[in-house]
């Protein structure tokens, strides 16, 4: 009897630690739209295309103050090449940037807080970031407390509708050969 009580207590502790240590990563490919308010009080919209298979990301930012699209492509070493297109400067090269696996949970510095309905909640009070995801780990809400920004995601899909979203405009400069 005493041994069975110990085993049950151990099993409960193990189950609680497993449920608290929940991690998730977004699907290998996904796209979605987001709307939010940024630090200066302006509304900003985003179209996000994320492809971890091809290691590429495109983000369109549409706001009252500027519109911008960034195309980022990553190589095997984790650093990337990035082109930015905006209405003021045209197309220009920035970078390198670094790959982000878009994972959430204790292992990724954004601990699991709990589940409410179909949403998983992750947050870190030290960096002021919290994220809510759906059951497929697609983002639903990003909150950057210290930057006064919050984005709600909608129309998210766990695939990319068209690979052409990663086509860099033809008037963009070529990447320098020494990089």
Coordinates of C-alpha atoms in Angstrom, one line a residue:
X1 CA 0.0 0.0 0.0
X2 CA 2.8 2.4 1.0
X3 CA 4.7 1.7 -2.3
X4 CA 1.6 2.3 -4.4
X5 CA 1.0 5.7 -2.7
X6 CA 4.6 6.7 -3.5
X7 CA 4.3 5.5 -7.1
X8 CA 1.0 7.5 -7.5
X9 CA 2.6 10.6 -6.0
X10 CA 5.7 10.3 -8.2
X11 CA 3.5 9.8 -11.3
X12 CA 1.4 12.9 -10.5
X13 CA 4.6 15.0 -10.0
X14 CA 6.0 13.7 -13.3
X15 CA 2.7 14.5 -15.1
X16 CA 2.7 18.0 -13.6
X17 CA 6.3 18.7 -14.6
X18 CA 5.7 17.4 -18.2
X19 CA 2.5 19.5 -18.6
X20 CA 4.4 22.6 -17.3
X21 CA 7.4 22.0 -19.6
X22 CA 5.4 22.2 -22.8
X23 CA 7.2 23.5 -25.9
X24 CA 5.9 23.9 -29.4
X25 CA 7.2 25.2 -32.7
X26 CA 5.2 26.7 -35.6
X27 CA 4.6 24.3 -38.5
X28 CA 7.5 24.0 -41.0
X29 CA 5.6 26.4 -43.3
X30 CA 2.9 28.9 -42.4
X31 CA 1.5 32.2 -43.5
X32 CA -0.9 34.7 -41.9
X33 CA -1.9 38.2 -41.4
X34 CA -1.6 40.4 -38.2
X35 CA -3.1 43.6 -37.0
X36 CA -1.8 45.6 -34.1
X37 CA -1.0 48.8 -32.3
X38 CA 2.6 49.8 -32.1
X39 CA 4.4 52.0 -29.5
X40 CA 3.5 55.3 -31.1
X41 CA -0.2 54.4 -31.1
X42 CA -0.4 53.8 -34.9
X43 CA -2.2 50.7 -36.3
X44 CA 0.1 48.4 -38.2
X45 CA -0.7 45.4 -40.4
X46 CA 1.5 42.5 -41.4
X47 CA 1.5 39.7 -43.9
X48 CA 3.9 37.0 -42.7
X49 CA 5.3 34.0 -44.7
X50 CA 7.5 31.6 -42.9
X51 CA 9.3 28.6 -44.4
X52 CA 11.7 26.7 -42.2
X53 CA 12.2 24.0 -44.9
X54 CA 13.7 26.6 -47.4
X55 CA 14.9 28.8 -44.5
X56 CA 13.2 32.0 -45.8
X57 CA 10.9 34.6 -44.4
X58 CA 8.9 37.4 -46.0
X59 CA 7.2 40.1 -43.9
X60 CA 5.1 42.9 -45.4
X61 CA 4.4 45.8 -43.0
X62 CA 1.7 48.2 -43.8
X63 CA 1.1 51.2 -41.5
X64 CA 0.0 54.8 -41.5
X65 CA 3.7 56.0 -41.5
X66 CA 5.3 53.5 -43.9
X67 CA 5.0 50.4 -46.0
X68 CA 7.8 47.9 -46.2
X69 CA 8.5 44.4 -47.3
X70 CA 11.5 42.3 -46.2
X71 CA 12.7 39.1 -47.9
X72 CA 15.2 37.1 -45.9
X73 CA 17.0 34.0 -47.0
X74 CA 19.3 31.9 -44.7
X75 CA 22.2 29.7 -45.5
X76 CA 23.5 26.7 -43.7
X77 CA 25.5 28.7 -41.1
X78 CA 22.4 30.4 -39.8
X79 CA 23.1 33.9 -41.1
X80 CA 21.0 35.3 -43.8
X81 CA 20.7 37.7 -46.7
X82 CA 17.9 40.3 -46.6
X83 CA 16.4 42.7 -49.1
X84 CA 14.0 45.4 -48.0
X85 CA 11.6 47.2 -50.3
X86 CA 10.0 50.4 -49.3
X87 CA 8.4 53.4 -51.0
X88 CA 11.1 55.9 -49.9
X89 CA 14.4 54.0 -50.6
X90 CA 13.2 51.5 -53.1
X91 CA 14.9 48.1 -52.8
X92 CA 18.1 47.8 -50.7
X93 CA 20.2 45.1 -49.0
X94 CA 20.5 44.8 -45.3
X95 CA 21.7 42.0 -43.0
X96 CA 22.9 39.5 -42.3
X97 CA 20.1 38.5 -40.1
X98 CA 19.9 35.3 -38.0
X99 CA 17.5 32.4 -38.3
X100 CA 14.7 32.1 -35.7
X101 CA 13.0 28.7 -35.4
X102 CA 9.8 30.3 -34.0
X103 CA 9.4 28.0 -31.0
X104 CA 7.9 28.7 -27.7
X105 CA 8.3 27.1 -24.2
X106 CA 10.8 26.8 -21.4
X107 CA 13.5 25.5 -23.7
X108 CA 13.2 28.6 -25.8
X109 CA 13.1 31.3 -23.1
X110 CA 9.3 31.8 -23.3
X111 CA 7.9 29.4 -20.6
X112 CA 4.6 27.7 -20.9
X113 CA 1.9 29.4 -18.8
X114 CA -1.1 27.3 -19.5
X115 CA -4.0 26.5 -21.7
X116 CA -7.3 28.2 -22.0
X117 CA -9.7 26.7 -24.5
X118 CA -7.8 25.9 -27.7
X119 CA -5.0 28.4 -26.9
X120 CA -1.6 27.7 -25.4
X121 CA -0.1 30.7 -23.6
X122 CA 3.6 31.4 -23.2
X123 CA 5.3 34.3 -21.5
X124 CA 8.4 35.8 -20.0
X125 CA 8.0 38.7 -17.6
X126 CA 11.8 39.5 -17.8
X127 CA 11.7 40.4 -21.5
X128 CA 8.0 41.4 -21.6
X129 CA 7.1 39.0 -24.4
X130 CA 4.0 36.8 -24.3
X131 CA 2.6 34.6 -27.1
X132 CA -0.7 32.7 -27.5
X133 CA -0.9 30.0 -30.1
X134 CA -3.6 27.7 -31.4
X135 CA -3.5 23.9 -31.2
X136 CA -1.1 23.8 -34.2
X137 CA 1.3 26.3 -32.5
X138 CA 0.3 29.0 -35.1
X139 CA 0.5 32.4 -33.5
X140 CA -2.8 34.0 -32.4
X141 CA -1.5 36.9 -30.2
X142 CA 2.0 38.4 -29.8
X143 CA 2.4 41.0 -27.0
X144 CA 5.6 43.0 -26.5
X145 CA 4.9 44.8 -23.2
X146 CA 8.1 46.8 -23.1
X147 CA 7.8 48.0 -26.7
X148 CA 4.1 48.8 -26.3
X149 CA 3.2 46.6 -29.2
X150 CA 0.5 43.9 -29.6
X151 CA -0.4 41.9 -32.7
X152 CA -3.4 39.7 -33.3
X153 CA -2.9 37.1 -36.0
X154 CA -5.7 35.9 -38.3
X155 CA -6.1 34.0 -41.6
X156 CA -3.2 31.8 -40.5
X157 CA -2.6 28.7 -42.6
X158 CA -0.1 25.9 -41.8
X159 CA 1.3 26.0 -45.4
X160 CA 2.3 28.7 -48.0
X161 CA -0.3 29.3 -50.7
X162 CA 2.2 30.2 -53.4
X163 CA 6.0 29.9 -53.4
X164 CA 6.1 33.1 -55.5
X165 CA 5.7 35.2 -52.4
X166 CA 9.5 34.7 -51.9
X167 CA 10.4 36.0 -55.4
X168 CA 12.5 39.1 -55.0
X169 CA 11.5 42.0 -57.2
X170 CA 13.6 42.2 -60.4
X171 CA 14.7 45.8 -59.7
X172 CA 16.4 44.7 -56.4
X173 CA 20.2 44.7 -56.5
X174 CA 22.1 41.4 -56.6
X175 CA 23.8 40.2 -53.4
X176 CA 27.5 41.3 -53.3
X177 CA 29.7 38.3 -54.3
X178 CA 32.1 38.9 -51.3
X179 CA 29.3 38.1 -48.8

